[in-house]
Coordinates of C-alpha atoms and ligand atoms in Angstrom, one line a residue:
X112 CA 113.5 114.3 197.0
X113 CA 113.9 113.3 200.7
X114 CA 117.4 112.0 202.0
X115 CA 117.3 109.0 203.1
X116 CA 118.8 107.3 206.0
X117 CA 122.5 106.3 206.1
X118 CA 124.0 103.4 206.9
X119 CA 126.2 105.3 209.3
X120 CA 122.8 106.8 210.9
X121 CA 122.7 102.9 212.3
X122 CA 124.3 101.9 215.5
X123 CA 127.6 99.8 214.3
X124 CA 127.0 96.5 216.7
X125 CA 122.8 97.1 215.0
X126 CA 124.5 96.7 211.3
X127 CA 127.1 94.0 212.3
X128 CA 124.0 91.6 213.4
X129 CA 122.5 92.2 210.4
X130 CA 125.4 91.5 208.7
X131 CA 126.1 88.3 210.8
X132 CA 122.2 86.9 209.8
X133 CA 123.0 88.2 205.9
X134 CA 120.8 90.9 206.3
X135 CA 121.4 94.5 204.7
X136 CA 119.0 97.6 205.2
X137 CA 117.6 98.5 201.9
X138 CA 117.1 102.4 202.5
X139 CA 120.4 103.6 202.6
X140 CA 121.5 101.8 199.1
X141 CA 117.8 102.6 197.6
X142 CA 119.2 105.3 195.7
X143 CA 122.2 103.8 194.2
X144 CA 120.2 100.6 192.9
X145 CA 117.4 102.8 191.5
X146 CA 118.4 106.3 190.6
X147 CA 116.5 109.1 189.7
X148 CA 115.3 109.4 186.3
X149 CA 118.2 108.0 184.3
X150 CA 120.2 104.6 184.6
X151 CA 123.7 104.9 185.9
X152 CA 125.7 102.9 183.7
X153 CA 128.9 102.1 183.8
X154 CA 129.5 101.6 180.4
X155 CA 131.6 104.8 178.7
X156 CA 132.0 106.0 175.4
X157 CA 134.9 103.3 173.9
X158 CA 136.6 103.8 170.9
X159 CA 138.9 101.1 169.8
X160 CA 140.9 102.0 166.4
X161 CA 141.9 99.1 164.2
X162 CA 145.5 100.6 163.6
X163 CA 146.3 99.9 167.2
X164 CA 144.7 96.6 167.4
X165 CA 146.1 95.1 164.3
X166 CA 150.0 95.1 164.8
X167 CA 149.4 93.7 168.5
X168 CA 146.9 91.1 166.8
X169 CA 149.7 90.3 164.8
X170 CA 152.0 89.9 167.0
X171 CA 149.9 87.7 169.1
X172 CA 149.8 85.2 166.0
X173 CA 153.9 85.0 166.4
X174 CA 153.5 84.9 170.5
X175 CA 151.0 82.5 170.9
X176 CA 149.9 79.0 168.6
X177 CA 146.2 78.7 167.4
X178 CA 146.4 75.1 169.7
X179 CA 147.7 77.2 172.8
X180 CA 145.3 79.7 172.4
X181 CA 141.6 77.5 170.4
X182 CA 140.4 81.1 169.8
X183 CA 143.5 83.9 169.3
X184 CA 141.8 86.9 170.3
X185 CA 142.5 90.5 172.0
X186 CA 139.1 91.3 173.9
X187 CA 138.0 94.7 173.6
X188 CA 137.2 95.2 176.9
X189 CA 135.2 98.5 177.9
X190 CA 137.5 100.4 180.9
X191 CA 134.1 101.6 182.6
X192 CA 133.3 97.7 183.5
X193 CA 137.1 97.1 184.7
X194 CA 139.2 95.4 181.9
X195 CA 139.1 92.3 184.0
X196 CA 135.0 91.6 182.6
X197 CA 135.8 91.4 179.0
X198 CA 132.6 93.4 178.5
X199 CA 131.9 95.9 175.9
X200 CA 128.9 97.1 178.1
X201 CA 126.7 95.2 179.8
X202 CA 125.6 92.5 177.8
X203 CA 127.8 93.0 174.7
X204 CA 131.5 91.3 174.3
X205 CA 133.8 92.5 171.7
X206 CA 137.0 91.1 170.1
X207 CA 139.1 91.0 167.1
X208 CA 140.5 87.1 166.4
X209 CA 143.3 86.3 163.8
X210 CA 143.3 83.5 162.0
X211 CA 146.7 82.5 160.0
X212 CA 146.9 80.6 156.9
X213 CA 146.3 76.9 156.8
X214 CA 145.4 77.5 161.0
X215 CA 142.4 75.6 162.5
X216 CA 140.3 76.6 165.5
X217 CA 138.5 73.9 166.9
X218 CA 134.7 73.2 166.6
X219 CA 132.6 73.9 169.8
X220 CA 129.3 75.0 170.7
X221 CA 128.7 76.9 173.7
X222 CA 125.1 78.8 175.6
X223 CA 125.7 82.4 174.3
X224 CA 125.3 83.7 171.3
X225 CA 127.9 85.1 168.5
X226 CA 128.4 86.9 165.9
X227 CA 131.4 87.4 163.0
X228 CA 132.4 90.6 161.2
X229 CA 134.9 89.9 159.2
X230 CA 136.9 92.5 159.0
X231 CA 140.4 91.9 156.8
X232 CA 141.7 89.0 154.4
X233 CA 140.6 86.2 152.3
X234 CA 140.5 82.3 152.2
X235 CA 138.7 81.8 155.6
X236 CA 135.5 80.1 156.6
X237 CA 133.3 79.1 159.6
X238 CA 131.4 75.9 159.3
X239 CA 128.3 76.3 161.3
X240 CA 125.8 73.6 162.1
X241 CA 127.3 71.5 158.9
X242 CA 127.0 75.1 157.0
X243 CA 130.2 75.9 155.3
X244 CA 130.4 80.0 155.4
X245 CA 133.2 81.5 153.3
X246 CA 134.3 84.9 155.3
X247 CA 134.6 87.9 152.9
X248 CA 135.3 91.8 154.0
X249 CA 132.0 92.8 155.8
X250 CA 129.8 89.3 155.8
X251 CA 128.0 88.8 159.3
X252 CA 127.8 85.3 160.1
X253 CA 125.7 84.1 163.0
X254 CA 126.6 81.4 165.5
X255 CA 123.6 81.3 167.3
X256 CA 123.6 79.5 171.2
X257 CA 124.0 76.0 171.0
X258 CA 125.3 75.5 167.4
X259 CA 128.9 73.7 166.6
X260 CA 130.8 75.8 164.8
X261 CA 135.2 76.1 164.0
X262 CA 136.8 78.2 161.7
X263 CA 139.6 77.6 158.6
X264 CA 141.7 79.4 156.5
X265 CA 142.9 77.8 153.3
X266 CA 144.3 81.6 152.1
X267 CA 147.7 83.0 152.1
X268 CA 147.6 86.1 154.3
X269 CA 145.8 86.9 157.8
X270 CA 142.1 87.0 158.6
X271 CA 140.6 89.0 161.2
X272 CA 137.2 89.3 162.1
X273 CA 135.4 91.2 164.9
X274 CA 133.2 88.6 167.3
X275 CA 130.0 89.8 169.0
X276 CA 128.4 87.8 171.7
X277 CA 126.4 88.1 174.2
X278 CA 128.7 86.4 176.4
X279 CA 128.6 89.1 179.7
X280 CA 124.5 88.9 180.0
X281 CA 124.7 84.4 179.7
X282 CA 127.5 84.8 182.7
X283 CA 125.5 87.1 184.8
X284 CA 123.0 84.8 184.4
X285 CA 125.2 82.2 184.8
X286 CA 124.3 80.4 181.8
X287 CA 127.2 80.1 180.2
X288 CA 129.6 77.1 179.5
X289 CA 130.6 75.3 176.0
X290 CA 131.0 71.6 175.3
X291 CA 134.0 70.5 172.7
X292 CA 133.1 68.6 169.5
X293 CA 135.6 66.8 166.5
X294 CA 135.7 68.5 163.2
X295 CA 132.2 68.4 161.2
X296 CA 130.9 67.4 158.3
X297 CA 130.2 69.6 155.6
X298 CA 126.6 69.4 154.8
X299 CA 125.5 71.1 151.4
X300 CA 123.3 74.3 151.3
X301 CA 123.7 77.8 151.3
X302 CA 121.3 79.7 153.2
X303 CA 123.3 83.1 152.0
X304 CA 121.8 82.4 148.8
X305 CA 118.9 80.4 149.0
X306 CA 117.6 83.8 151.1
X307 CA 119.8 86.3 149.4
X308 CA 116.4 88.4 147.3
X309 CA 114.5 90.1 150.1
X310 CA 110.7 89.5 149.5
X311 CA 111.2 85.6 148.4
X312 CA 111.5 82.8 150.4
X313 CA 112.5 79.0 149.5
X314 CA 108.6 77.5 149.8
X315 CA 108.6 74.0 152.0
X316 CA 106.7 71.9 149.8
X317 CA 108.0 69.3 151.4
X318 CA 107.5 70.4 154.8
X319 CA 110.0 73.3 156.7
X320 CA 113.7 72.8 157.1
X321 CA 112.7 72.7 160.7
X322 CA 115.9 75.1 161.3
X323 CA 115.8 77.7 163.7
X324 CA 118.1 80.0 162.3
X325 CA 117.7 79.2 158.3
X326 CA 120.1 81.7 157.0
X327 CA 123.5 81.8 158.8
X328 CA 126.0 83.9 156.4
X329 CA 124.9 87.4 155.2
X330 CA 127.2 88.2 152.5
X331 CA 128.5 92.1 152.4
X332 CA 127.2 92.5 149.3
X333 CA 124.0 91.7 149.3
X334 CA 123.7 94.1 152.3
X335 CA 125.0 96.6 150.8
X336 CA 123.4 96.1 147.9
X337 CA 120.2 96.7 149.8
X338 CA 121.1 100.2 151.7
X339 CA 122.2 101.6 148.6
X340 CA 119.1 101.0 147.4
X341 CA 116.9 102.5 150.0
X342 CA 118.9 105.5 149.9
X343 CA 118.4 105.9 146.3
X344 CA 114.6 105.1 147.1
X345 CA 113.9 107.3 149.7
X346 CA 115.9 110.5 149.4
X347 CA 113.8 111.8 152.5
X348 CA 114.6 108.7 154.7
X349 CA 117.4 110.3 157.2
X350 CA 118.6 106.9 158.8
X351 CA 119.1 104.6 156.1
X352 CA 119.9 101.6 157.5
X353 CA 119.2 98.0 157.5
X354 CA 118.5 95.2 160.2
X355 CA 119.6 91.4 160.1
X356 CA 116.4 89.6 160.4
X357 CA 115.4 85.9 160.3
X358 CA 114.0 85.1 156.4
X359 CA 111.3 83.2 157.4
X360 CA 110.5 85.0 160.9
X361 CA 111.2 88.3 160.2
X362 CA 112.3 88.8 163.9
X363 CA 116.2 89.8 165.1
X364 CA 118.6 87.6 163.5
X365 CA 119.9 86.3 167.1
X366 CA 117.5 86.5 170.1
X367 CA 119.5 88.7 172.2
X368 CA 121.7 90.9 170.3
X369 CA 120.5 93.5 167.3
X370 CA 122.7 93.7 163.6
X371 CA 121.8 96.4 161.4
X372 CA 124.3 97.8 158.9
X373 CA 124.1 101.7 158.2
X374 CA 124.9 103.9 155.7
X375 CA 125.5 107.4 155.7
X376 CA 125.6 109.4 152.8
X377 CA 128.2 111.8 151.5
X378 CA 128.6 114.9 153.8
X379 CA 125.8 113.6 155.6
X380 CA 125.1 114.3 159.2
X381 CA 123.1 111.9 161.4
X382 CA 121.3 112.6 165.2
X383 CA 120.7 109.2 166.8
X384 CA 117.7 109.8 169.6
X385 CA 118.9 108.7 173.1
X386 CA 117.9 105.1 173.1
X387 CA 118.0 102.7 176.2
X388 CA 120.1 99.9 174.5
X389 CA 124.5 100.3 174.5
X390 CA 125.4 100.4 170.7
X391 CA 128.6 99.0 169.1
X392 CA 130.0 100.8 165.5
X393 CA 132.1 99.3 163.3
X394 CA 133.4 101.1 160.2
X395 CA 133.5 98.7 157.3
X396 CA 134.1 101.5 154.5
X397 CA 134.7 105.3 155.0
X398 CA 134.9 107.0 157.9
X399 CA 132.9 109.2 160.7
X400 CA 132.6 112.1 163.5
X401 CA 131.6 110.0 166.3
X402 CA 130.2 113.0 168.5
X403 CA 128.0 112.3 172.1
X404 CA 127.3 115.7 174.2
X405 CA 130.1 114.5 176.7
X406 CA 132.5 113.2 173.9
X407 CA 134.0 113.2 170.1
X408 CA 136.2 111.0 168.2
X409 CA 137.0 110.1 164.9
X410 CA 136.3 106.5 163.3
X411 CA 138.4 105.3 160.4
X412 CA 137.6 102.4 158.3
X413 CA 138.0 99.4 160.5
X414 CA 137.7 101.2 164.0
X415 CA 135.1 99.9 166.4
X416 CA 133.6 101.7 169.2
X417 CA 130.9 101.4 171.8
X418 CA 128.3 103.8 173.2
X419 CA 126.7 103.5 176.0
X420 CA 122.5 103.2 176.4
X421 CA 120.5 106.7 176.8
X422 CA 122.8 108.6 174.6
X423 CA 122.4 111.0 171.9
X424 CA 124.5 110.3 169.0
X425 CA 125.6 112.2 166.1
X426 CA 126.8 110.5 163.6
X427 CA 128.9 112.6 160.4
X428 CA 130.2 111.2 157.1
X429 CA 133.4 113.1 156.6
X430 CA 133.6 112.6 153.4
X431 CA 132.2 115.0 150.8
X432 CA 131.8 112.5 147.7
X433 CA 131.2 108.9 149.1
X434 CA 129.0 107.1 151.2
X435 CA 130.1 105.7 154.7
X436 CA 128.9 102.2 155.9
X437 CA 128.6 100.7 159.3
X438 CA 128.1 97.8 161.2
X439 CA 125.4 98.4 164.3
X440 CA 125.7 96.1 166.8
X441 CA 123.3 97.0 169.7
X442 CA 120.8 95.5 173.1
X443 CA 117.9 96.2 171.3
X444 CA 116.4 92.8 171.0
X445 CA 116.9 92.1 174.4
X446 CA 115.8 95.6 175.9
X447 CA 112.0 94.7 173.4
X448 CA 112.0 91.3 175.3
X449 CA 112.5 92.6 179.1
X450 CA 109.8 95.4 178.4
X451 CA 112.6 98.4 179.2
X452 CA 113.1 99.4 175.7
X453 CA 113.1 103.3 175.1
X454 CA 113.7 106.3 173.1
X455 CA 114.2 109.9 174.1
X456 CA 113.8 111.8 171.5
X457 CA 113.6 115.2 173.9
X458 CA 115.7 113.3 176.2
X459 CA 113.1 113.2 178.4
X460 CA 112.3 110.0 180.4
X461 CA 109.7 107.8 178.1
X462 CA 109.4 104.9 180.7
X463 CA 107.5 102.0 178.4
Ligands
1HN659 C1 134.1 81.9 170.8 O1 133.5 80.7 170.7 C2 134.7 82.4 169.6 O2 134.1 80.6 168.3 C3 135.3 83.6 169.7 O3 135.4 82.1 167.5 C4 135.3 84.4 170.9 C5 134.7 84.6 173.2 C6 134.2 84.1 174.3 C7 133.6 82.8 174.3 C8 133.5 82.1 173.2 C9 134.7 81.6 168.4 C10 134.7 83.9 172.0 C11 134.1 82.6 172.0

């Protein structure tokens, strides 16, 4: 490949009128916006374990009062993007947010898109779009763009939950904002349940609900439920794993972001394919060997990580005699949408 010209090539008082009209010469950043072969990405290989993050969590509920704070959360901010950009990688944000007992965090509704994990205790809900959503130990509940939603805890100990949003794409796009609401009425319905048998939908005799986003909670158990399933079913199938889908679309739960939950089973050893989007992994139960070609680390239950796009993965359930299950977070819906979605299976270029 041919060197190209450098800016320093350039007379200086040449460059300083271009400067002075807003003008830049292309050639000598050409390289740097469009590298050969592979993205540079500034995302690294994160890993964020929860025994670190609780006690400072913790702490933060004595430091800081829910009113002071409308959302108490430590931001798991990736140090390739500087700490300062709360990112995860590039369009993924990550935190962990306590909730005390009898605490209330207001209802808004704000452009991007989020997602609850919930990680640790009992007694808290979200009420989303009128929806009251208990939160239970590995439930994902969606708070798709533009719906109201606040969170309660009428339990005795702390709750923490991790949030996934797509918060850093909506700002680079500058998209993003939130308007404040008052607290909502509970409306009755459960979408957890009324879509909780895969294969059978609620039928709209009386016309569609004419909701967007019909199913809002996805109970841990029902998830669950399903991988252990599949793995039972297909004793072949290497990657046993799940995506959160839309009941009555079928399409990505959210239209930016991709949830899947994963299971891997005892002993079992797992090589992801280099694959354009960034992936987050959260352990909800067991643990893994979190191994890239440049990097290894251990994940215990509760520990979150983050690896960047075009990355082999392998993926190993420590454990000799039970299964290990994961929360997936990743870009792929996004990555399908813009047309740049890829796998390397050879780790070879596959350009769509
Ligand atoms: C948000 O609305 C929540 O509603 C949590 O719990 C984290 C981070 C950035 C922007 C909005 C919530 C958030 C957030």
């Amino acid at each position: 490949m041919t060197d190209l010209g450098r800016l320093e090539d350039l007379p200086a008082d040449y460059v300083a009128e271009l400067r002075a009209h807003n003008l830049v010469p292309l050639w000598p950043s050409l390289r740097g916006v469009l590298p050969p072969k592979i993205p540079t990405r500034q995302t690294q290989a994160t890993h964020w374990p929860y025994q670190t993050i609780k006690p400072l969590l913790l702490r933060a509920g004595e430091l800081t009062p829910i009113e002071k704070a409308e959302r108490r959360v430590l931001v798991l901010a990736n140090p390739g993007h500087t700490l300062e950009k709360m990112q995860a990688s590039a369009a993924m944000y990550l935190g962990m947010q306590l909730l005390l007992p009898g605490e209330w965090a207001p209802s808004h509704r704000h452009t991007p898109n989020a997602v609850r994990m919930v990680v640790e205790g009992e007694g808290a809900w979200t009420t989303v779009d009128g929806e009251k959503c208990p939160m239970q130990r590995g439930d994902l509940i969606l708070t798709p763009t533009g719906l109201w939603h606040e969170h309660g805890h009428d339990g005795t100990d702390p709750v923490i939950w991790l949030d996934v949003l797509d918060l850093p794409l909506a700002y680079h796009l500058e998209v993003s904002y939130h308007l404040n609401g008052s607290r909502q009425d509970v409306i009755p319905g459960r979408g957890d349940r009324a879509y909780a048998r895969g294969g059978v939908v609620p039928t709209p005799v009386f016309g569609r609900s004419g909701k967007r986003y019909p199913m809002l909670r996805y109970p841990w158990a029902d998830a669950r439920a399903a991988l252990i399933a599949l793995a039972s079913d297909r004793p072949e199938l290497d990657a046993v794993q799940v995506t959160y889908v839309n009941p009555e679309t079928g399409e990505d739960a959210e239209n930016i972001l991709g949830f899947h939950a994963l299971m891997l089973r005892p002993g079992q050893s797992l090589k992801l394919p280099a694959r354009s989007p960034a992936v987050v992994f959260h352990a909800i139960e067991g643990r893994a060997r979190m191994a890239t070609d440049a990097q290894a680390f251990d994940l215990a239950e509760a520990d979150t990580c983050c690896i960047p796009g075009y990355t082999a993965i392998t993926l190993t359930n420590t454990s000799a005699d039970t299964p290990a299950f994961f929360f997936v977070a990743d870009e792929s819906p996004l990555h399908r949408k813009l047309g740049v979605y890829e796998v390397r299976p050879d780790n070879q270029p596959h350009m769509p």
